[in-house]
Coordinates of C-alpha atoms and ligand atoms in Angstrom, one line a residue:
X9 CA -24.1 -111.2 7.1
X10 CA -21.3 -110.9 4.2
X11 CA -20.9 -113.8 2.7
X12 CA -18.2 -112.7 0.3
X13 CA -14.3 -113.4 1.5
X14 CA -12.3 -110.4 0.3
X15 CA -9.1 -111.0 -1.8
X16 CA -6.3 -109.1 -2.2
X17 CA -5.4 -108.0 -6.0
X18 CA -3.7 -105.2 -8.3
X19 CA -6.2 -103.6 -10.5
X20 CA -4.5 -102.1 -13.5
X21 CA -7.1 -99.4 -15.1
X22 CA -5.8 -98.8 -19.1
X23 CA -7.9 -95.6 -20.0
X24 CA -7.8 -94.0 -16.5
X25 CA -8.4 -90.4 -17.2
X26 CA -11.4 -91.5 -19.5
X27 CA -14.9 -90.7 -19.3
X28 CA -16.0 -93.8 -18.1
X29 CA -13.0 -94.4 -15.6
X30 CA -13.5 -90.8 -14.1
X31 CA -17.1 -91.5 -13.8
X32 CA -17.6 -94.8 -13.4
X33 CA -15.0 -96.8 -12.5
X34 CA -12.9 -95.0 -9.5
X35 CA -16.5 -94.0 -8.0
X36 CA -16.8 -98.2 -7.7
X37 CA -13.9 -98.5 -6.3
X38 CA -14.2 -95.8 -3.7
X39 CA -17.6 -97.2 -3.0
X40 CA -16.0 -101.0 -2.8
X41 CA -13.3 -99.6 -1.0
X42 CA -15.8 -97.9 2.1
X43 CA -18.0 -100.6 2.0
X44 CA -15.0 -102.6 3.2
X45 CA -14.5 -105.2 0.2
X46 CA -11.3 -104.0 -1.1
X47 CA -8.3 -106.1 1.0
X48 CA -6.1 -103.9 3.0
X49 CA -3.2 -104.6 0.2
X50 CA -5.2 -103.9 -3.1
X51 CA -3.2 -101.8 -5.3
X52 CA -4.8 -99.2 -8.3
X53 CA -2.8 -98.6 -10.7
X54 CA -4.0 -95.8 -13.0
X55 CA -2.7 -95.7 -16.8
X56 CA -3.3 -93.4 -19.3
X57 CA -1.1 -91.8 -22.1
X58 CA -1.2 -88.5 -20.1
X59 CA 2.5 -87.0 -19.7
X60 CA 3.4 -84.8 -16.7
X61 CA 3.6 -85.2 -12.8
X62 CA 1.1 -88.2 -11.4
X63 CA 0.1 -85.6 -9.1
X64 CA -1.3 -83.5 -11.0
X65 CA -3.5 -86.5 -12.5
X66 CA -4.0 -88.5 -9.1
X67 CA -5.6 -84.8 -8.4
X68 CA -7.7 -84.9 -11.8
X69 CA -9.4 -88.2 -10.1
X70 CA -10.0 -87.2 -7.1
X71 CA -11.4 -84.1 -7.9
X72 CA -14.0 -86.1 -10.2
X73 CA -14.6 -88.5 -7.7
X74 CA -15.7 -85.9 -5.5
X75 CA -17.8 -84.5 -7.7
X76 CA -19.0 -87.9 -8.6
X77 CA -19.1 -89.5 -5.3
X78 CA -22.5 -88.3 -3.1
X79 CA -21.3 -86.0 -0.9
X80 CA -22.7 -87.9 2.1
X81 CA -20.7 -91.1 1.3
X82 CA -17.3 -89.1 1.3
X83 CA -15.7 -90.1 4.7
X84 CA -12.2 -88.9 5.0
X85 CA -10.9 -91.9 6.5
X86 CA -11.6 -94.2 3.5
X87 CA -10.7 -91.2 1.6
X88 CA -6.7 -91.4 3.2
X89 CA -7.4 -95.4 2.6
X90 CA -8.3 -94.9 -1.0
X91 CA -5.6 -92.4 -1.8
X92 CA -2.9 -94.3 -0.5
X93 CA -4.0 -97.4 -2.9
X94 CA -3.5 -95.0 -6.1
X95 CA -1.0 -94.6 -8.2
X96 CA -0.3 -93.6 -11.8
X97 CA 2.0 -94.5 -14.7
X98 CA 1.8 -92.5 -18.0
X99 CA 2.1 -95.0 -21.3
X100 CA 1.4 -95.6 -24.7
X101 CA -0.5 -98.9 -24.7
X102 CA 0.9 -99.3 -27.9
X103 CA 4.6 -99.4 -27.3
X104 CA 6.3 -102.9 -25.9
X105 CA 8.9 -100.4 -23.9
X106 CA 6.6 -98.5 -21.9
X107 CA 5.2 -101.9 -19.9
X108 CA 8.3 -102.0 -18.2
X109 CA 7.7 -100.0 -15.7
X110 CA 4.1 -101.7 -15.1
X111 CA 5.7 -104.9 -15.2
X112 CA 8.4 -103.4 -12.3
X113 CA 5.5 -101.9 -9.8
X114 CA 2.9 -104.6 -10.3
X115 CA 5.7 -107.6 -10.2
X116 CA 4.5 -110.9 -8.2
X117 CA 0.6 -109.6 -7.5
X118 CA -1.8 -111.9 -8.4
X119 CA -4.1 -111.6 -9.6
X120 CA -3.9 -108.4 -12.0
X121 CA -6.4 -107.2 -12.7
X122 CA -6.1 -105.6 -16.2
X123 CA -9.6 -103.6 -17.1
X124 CA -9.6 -101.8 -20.8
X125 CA -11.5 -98.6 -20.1
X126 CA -10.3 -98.1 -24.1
X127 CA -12.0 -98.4 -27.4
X128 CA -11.9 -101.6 -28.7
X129 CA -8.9 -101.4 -31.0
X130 CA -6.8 -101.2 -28.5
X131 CA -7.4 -104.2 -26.7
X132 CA -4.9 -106.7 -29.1
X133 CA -1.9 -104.2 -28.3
X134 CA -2.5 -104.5 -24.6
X135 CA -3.1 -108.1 -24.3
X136 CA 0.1 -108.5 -27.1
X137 CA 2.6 -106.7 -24.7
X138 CA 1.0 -107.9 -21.1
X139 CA 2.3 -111.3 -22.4
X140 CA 5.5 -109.8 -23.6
X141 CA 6.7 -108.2 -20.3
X142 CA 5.0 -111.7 -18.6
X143 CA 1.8 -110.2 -17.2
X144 CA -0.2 -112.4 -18.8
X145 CA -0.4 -115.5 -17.0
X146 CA -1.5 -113.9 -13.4
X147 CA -4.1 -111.4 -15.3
X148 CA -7.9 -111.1 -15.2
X149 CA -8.9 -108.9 -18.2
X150 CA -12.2 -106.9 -18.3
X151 CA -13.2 -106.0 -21.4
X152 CA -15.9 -103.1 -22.0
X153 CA -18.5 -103.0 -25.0
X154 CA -19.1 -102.6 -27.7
X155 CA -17.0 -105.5 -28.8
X156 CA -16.6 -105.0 -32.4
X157 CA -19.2 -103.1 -34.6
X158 CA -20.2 -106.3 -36.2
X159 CA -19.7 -110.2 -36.0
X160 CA -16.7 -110.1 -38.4
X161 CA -15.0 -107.3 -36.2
X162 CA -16.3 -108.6 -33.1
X163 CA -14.3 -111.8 -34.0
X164 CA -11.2 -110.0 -34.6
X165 CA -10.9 -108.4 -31.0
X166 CA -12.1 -111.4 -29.4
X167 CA -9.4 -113.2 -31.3
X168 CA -7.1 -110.8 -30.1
X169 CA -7.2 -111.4 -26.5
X170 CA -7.4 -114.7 -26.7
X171 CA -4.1 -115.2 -28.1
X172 CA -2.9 -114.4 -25.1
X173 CA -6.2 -115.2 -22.8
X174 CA -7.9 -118.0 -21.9
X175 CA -11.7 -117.4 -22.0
X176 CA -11.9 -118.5 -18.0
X177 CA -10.0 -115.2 -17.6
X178 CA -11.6 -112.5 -19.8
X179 CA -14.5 -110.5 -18.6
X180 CA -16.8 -109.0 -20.8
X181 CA -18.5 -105.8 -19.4
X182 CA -22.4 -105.5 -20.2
X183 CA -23.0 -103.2 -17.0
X184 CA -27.0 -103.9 -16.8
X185 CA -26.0 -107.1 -15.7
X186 CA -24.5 -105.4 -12.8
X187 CA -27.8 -104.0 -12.2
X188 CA -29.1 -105.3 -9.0
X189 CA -32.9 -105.6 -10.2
X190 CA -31.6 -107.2 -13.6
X191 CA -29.7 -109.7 -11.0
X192 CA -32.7 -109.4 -9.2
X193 CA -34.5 -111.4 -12.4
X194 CA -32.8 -114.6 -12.3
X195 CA -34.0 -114.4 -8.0
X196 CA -37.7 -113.7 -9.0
X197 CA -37.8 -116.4 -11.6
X198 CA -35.5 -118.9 -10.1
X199 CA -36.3 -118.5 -6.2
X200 CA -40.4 -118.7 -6.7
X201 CA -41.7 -121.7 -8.3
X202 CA -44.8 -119.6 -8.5
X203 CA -43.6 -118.0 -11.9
X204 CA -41.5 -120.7 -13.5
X205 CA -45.2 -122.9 -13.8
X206 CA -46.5 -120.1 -15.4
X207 CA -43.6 -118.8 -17.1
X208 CA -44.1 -119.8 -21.1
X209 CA -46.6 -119.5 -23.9
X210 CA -49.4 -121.2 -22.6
X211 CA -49.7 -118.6 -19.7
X212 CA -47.8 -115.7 -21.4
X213 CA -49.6 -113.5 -24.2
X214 CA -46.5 -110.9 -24.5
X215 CA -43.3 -109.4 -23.3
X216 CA -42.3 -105.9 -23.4
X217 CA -38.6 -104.2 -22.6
X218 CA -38.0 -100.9 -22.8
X219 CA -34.9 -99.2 -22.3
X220 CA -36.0 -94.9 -22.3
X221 CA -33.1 -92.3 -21.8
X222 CA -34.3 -88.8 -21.4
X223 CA -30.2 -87.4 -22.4
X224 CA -29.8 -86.6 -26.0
X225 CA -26.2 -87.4 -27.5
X226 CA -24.5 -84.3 -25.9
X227 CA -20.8 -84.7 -26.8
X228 CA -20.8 -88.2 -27.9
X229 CA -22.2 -87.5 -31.6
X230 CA -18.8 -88.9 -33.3
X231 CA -18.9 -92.1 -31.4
X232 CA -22.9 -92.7 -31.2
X233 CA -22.9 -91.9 -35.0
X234 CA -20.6 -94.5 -35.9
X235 CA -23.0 -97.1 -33.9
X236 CA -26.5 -96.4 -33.3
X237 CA -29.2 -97.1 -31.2
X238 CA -29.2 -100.9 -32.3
X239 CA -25.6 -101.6 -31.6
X240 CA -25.1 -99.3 -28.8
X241 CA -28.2 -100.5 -27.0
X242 CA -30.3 -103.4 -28.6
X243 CA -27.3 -105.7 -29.1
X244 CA -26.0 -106.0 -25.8
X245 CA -28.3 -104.4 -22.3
X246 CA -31.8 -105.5 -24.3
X247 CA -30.4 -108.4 -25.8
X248 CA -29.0 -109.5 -22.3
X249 CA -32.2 -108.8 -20.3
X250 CA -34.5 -110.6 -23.2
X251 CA -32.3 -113.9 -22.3
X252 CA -32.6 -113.6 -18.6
X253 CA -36.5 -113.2 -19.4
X254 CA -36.6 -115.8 -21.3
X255 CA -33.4 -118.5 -21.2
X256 CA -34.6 -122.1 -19.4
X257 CA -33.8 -122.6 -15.9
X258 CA -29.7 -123.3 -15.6
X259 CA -28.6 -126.3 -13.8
X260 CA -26.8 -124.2 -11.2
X261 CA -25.4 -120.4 -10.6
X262 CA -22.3 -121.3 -12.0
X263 CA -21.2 -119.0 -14.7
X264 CA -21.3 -121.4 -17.8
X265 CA -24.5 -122.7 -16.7
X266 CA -26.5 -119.6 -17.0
X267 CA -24.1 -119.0 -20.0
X268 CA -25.2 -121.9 -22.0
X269 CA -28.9 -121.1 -21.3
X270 CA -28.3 -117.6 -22.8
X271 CA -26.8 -118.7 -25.3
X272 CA -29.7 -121.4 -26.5
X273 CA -32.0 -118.1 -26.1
X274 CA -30.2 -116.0 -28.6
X275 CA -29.7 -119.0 -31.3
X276 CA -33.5 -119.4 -31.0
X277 CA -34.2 -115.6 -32.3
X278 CA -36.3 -115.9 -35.2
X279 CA -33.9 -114.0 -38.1
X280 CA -36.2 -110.7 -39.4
X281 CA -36.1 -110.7 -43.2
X282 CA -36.1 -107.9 -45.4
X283 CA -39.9 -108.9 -45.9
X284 CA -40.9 -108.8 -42.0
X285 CA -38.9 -105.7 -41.5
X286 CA -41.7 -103.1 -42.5
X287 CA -43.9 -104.6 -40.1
X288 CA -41.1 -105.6 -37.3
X289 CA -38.7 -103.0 -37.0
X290 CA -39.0 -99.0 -36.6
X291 CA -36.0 -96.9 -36.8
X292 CA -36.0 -93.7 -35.5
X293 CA -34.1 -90.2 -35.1
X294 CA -34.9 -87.2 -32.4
X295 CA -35.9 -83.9 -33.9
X296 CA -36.0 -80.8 -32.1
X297 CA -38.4 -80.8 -29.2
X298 CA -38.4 -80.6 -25.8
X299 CA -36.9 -82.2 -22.4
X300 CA -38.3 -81.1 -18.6
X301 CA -40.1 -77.8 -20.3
X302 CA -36.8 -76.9 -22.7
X303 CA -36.4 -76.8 -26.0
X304 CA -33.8 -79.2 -27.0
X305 CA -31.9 -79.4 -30.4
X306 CA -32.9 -83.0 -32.8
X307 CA -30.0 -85.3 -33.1
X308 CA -28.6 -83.2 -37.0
X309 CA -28.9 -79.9 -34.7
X310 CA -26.5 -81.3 -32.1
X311 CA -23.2 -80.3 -31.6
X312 CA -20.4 -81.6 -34.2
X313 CA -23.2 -83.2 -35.8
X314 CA -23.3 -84.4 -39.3
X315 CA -27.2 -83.0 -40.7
X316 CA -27.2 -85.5 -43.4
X317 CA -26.7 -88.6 -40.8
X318 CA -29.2 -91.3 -40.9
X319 CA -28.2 -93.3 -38.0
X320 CA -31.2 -94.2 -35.7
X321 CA -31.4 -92.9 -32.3
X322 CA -34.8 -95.1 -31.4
X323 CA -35.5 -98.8 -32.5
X324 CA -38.3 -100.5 -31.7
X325 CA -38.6 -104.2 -33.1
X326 CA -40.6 -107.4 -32.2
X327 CA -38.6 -110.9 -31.9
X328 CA -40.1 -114.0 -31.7
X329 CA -38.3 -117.6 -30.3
X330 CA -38.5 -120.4 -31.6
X331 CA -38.9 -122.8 -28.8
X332 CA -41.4 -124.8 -27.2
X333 CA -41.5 -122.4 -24.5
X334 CA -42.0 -118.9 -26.4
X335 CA -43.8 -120.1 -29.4
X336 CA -46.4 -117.0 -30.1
X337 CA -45.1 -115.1 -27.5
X338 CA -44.2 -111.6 -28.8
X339 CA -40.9 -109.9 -27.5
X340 CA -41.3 -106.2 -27.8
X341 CA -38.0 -104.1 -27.5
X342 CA -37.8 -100.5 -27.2
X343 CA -35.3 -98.1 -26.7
X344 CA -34.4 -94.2 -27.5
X345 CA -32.6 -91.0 -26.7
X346 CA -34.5 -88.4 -25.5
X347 CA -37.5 -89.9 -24.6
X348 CA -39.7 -88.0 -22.1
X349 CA -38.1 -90.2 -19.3
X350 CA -35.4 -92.1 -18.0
X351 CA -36.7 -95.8 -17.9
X352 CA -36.1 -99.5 -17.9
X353 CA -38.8 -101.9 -17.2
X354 CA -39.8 -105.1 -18.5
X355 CA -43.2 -106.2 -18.1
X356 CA -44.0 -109.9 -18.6
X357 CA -48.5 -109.9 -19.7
X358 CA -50.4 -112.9 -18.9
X359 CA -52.8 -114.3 -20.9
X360 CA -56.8 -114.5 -19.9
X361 CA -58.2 -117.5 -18.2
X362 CA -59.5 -119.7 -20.7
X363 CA -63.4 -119.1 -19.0
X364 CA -64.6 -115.9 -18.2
X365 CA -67.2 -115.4 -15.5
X366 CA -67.3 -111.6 -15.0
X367 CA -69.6 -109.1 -16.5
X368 CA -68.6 -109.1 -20.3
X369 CA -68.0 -105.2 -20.0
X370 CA -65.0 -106.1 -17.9
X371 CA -63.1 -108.7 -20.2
X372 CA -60.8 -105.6 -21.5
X373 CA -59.7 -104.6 -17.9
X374 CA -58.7 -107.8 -16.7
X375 CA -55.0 -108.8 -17.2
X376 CA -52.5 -109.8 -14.7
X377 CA -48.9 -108.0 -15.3
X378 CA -45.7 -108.1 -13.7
X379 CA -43.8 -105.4 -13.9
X380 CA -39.9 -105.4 -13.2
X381 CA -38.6 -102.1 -12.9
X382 CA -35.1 -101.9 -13.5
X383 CA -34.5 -97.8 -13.0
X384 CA -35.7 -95.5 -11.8
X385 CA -37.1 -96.8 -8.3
X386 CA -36.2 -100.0 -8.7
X387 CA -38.5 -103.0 -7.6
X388 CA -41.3 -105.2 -8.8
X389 CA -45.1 -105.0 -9.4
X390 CA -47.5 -107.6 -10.2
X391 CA -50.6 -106.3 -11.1
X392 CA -53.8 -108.4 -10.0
X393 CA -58.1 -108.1 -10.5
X394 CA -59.8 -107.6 -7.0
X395 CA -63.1 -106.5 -6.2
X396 CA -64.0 -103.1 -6.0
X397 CA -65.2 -102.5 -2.5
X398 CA -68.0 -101.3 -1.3
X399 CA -71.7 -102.5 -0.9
X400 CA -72.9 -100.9 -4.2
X401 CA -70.0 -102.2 -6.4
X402 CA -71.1 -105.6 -6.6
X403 CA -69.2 -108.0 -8.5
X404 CA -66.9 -104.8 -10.3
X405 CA -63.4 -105.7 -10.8
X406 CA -60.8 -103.7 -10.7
X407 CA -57.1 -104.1 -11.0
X408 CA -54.1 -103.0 -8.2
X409 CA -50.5 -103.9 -7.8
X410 CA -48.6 -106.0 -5.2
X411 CA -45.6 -104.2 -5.3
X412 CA -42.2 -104.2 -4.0
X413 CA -39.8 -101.1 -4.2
X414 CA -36.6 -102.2 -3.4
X415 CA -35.6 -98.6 -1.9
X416 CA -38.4 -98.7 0.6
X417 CA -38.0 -102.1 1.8
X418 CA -35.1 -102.5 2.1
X419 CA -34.6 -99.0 3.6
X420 CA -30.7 -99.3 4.8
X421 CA -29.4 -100.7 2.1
X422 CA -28.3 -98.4 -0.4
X423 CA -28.5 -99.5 -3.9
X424 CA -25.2 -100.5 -5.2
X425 CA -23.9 -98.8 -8.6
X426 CA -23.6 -101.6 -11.4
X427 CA -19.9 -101.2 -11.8
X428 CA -19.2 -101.9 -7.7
X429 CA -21.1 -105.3 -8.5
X430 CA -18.9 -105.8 -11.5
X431 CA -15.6 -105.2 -10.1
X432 CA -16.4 -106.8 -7.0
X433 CA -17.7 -110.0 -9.0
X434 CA -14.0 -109.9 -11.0
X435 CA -11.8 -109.6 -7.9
X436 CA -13.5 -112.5 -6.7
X437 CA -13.3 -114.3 -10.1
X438 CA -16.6 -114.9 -10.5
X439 CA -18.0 -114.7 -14.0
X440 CA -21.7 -115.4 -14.0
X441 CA -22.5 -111.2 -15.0
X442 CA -20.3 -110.9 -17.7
X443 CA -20.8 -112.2 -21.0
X444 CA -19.1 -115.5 -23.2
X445 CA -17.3 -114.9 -26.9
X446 CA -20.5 -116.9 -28.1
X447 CA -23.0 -115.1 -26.2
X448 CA -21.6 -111.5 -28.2
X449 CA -21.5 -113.0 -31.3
X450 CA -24.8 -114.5 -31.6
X451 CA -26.1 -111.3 -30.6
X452 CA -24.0 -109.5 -33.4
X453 CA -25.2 -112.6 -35.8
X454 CA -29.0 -111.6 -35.0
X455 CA -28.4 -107.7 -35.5
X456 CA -26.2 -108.1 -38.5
X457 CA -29.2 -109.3 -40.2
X458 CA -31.2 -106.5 -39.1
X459 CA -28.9 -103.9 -40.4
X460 CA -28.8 -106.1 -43.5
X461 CA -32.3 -105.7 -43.8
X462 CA -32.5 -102.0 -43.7
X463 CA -29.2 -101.0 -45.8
X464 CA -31.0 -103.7 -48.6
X465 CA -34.5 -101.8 -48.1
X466 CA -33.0 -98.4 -47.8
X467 CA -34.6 -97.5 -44.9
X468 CA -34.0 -93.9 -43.5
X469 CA -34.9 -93.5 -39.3
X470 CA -38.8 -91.5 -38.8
X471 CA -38.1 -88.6 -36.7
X472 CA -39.8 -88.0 -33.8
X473 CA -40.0 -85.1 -31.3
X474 CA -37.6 -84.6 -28.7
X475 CA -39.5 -85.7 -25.7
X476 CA -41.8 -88.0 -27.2
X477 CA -41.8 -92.2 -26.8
X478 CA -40.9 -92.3 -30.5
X479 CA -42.1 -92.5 -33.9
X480 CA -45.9 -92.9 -34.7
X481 CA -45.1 -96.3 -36.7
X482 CA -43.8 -97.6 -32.9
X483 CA -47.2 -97.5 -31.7
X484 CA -48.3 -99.0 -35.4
X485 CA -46.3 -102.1 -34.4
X486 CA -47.8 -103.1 -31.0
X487 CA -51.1 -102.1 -31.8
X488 CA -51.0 -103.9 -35.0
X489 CA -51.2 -107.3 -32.7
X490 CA -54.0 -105.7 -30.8
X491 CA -51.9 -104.5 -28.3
X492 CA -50.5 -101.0 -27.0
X493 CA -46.8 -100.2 -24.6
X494 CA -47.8 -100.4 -21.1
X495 CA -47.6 -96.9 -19.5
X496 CA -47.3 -94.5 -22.3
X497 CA -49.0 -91.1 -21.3
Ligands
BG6_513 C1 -24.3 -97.5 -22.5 C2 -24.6 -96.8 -23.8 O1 -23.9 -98.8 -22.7 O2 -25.5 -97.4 -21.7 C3 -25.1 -95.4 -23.6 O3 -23.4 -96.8 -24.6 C4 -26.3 -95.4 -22.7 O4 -25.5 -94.8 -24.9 C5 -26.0 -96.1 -21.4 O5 -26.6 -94.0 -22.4 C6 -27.2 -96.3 -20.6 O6 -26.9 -96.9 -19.3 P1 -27.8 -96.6 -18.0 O7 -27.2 -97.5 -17.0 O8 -27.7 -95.1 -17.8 O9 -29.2 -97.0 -18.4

């Protein structure tokens, strides 16, 4: 049974013929739209600084939505519905004048919603002449990462906006929060008191979160350069799912609730010193290699590329929190480009019972693991010791999974795209999944020093081979503590 009400609303997309509005964002909407959870009188309004007939660009998106849209889900009813919701306005979103017409065709909707499909730099003049042409006081506005490059920068935009925002109104995009397994984390820990007695240092030995793309940088080398694996992927997804893993339980759902718990998470991250970093962080950069049985080019090789760059492509690093409930327990990040797979999966490792009563032999088998797997095949695994059977087996133990894959379960219900979550969740003005001013700049706070820590040490990335799970020293870091990543082949 729903149990959302759907409200009407006039989302205004800044950055419509974009990469990630072609690909991401009208695909949501078209999805939101069949799924019957846009209101007969929502109005798109698409807005780029494209000249020429609106035509021709309405065309441009729906020619990408096709393409981006599974074919099956294309119903030409909701097609009609969808078209007839578009429109488009060409402007400079740097000049007062050319809100006028905006202000003309959106005048007395509320709410507007205003999402920045933009770099960053952009987001002051937008916000600045919203409030000038009097947009401002009825408008949502989404905001997409990566806020800033730093804390000092990150500052700046976010004191941008809210000159003219209230926080209660600005949405900051960090889409795996959109994922429905990474939603699925605050069910598991929150809706089973099984876990939450267990759920700490004296029943935890370590976490690991890895984050694996199997793409290379393709034609994104100028803006990936500029950032890096740290700040385009540490700072913000693994960041975010490290606090839902480990954050206390919040009062309530409510948005500033699971906020403030968050927040306490990423104050208690132990700063890594220049003097840790050796042992704590790897850097890495893709070589040439290869990816599904082809030879791909290393990160210098690729197109536009600068071969003297030394930004990282890989990072693996261990945090530690300082709390009463993480004390000892080992966070392990990782995450890469061209890795020989595409996936996200945290797994939480328990510790040994305190008496063993198996055959010594076994002690190194036995470990219980649960593993949340956030893409591909989404769904959860907790892997337990049984007996082997069989009248010859005695008392051997071996381990298997209790598993739950979300797709085969749940068999009718497609899995929603994190964007359709997102958008829904600001049309309803909800704003549990998106993330506070304090929340992205402790985050920045804790990766400044990082990236303090390897200009001061001079520390150049290790390659490693396209395809690979990274550098050698990566595996150096885990198995330095006795331990090794769970599932490398
Ligand atoms: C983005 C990063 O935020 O997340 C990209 O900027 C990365 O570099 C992407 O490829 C990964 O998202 P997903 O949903 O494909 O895991």
């Amino acid at each position: 049974m729903p149990v959302i009400t759907v409200k009407p609303c006039t989302f205004v997309l800044f950055g419509a013929l974009g990469d990630l509005a072609l690909r991401k964002l009208f695909p949501a909407l078209y999805q939101l739209d069949r799924a019957g959870l846009l209101h007969a009188s929502t109005r798109i309004v698409a807005l780029a600084r494209e000249k020429g007939e609106a035509g021709t660009h309405l065309a441009t998106i729906e020619a990408t939505l096709l393409r981006y849209v599974p074919a099956a889900d294309i119903e030409p009813t909701v097609l009609q519905r969808f078209r007839a919701r578009l429109s488009y306005l060409s402007m400079d979103f740097f000049t007062a004048g050319d809100y006028a017409p905006l202000a003309e065709q959106v005048a007395g909707t509320d709410p507007l919603i205003a999402y920045f499909a933009t770099p960053a730099s952009v987001y002051g003049a937008i916000c600045e002449n919203l409030a000038a042409v009097g947009l401002a006081e009825q408008s949502r506005v989404v905001l997409e990462k990566p806020i800033g490059h730093d804390l000092a920068s990150s500052r700046e935009v976010n004191e941008a906006v809210a000159r003219y925002f209230p926080e209660s109104r600005i949405y900051r995009i960090d889409h795996y929060l959109g994922k429905e397994t990474v939603q699925n984390l605050i069910a598991l820990r929150f809706a089973n008191s099984l876990f939450e007695t267990q759920w700490n240092q004296h029943h935890i030995s370590h976490v690991e979160i890895t984050v694996a793309e199997k793409v290379g940088i393709e034609g994104r080398w100028g803006y990936f350069d500029q950032a890096g694996q740290l700040r385009d992927m540490i700072q913000n997804h693994l960041l975010q799912l490290l606090c839902l893993i480990a954050m206390d339980p919040p009062s309530d759902l409510s948005a500033d609730s699971i906020r403030d718990e968050k927040v306490k998470v990423l104050k208690a991250l132990a700063p890594i010193t220049a003097e840790q970093f050796g042992r704590q962080v790897v850097r890495g950069q893709y070589a040439t290699g290869s990816s599904d049985g082809k030879p791909v080019p290393g990160y210098l090789e690729e197109e536009n590329a600068n071969p003297h760059s030394d930004t990282e492509t890989f990072v693996a690093l261990r945090a530690d929190i300082r709390n009463w409930r993480w004390s000892g327990v080992p966070f392990y990040l990782r995450t890469g480009k061209r890795m020989p797979q595409k996936l996200s999966q945290i797994v939480i490792h328990f510790k040994e019972s305190s008496h063993y009563i198996f055959a010594p032999e076994q002690r190194p088998l036995v470990s219980n693991r649960l593993i949340i797997r956030l893409q591909p095949d989404e769904g959860i695994s907790l892997q337990v010791m049984t007996k082997d059977q069989g009248l010859d087996k005695g008392m051997h133990l071996r381990s298997g999974p209790l598993q739950l894959n979300f797709s085969e379960t749940y068999k009718s219900t497609r899995i929603p795209d994190a964007y359709e979550r997102l958008v829904l969740e600001v049309m309803q003005g909800n704003q549990y999944l998106f993330v506070r001013k304090d929340e992205v700049e402790h985050a920045w706070l804790w990766c400044d020093q990082l990236i303090a820590g390897w200009t001061q040490l001079g520390d150049s990335p290790k390659p490693y081979t396209a395809g690979s799970w990274g550098p050698m020293a990566s595996m150096a870091l885990i198995t330095r503590d006795g331990r090794s990543w769970y599932g490398d082949l």
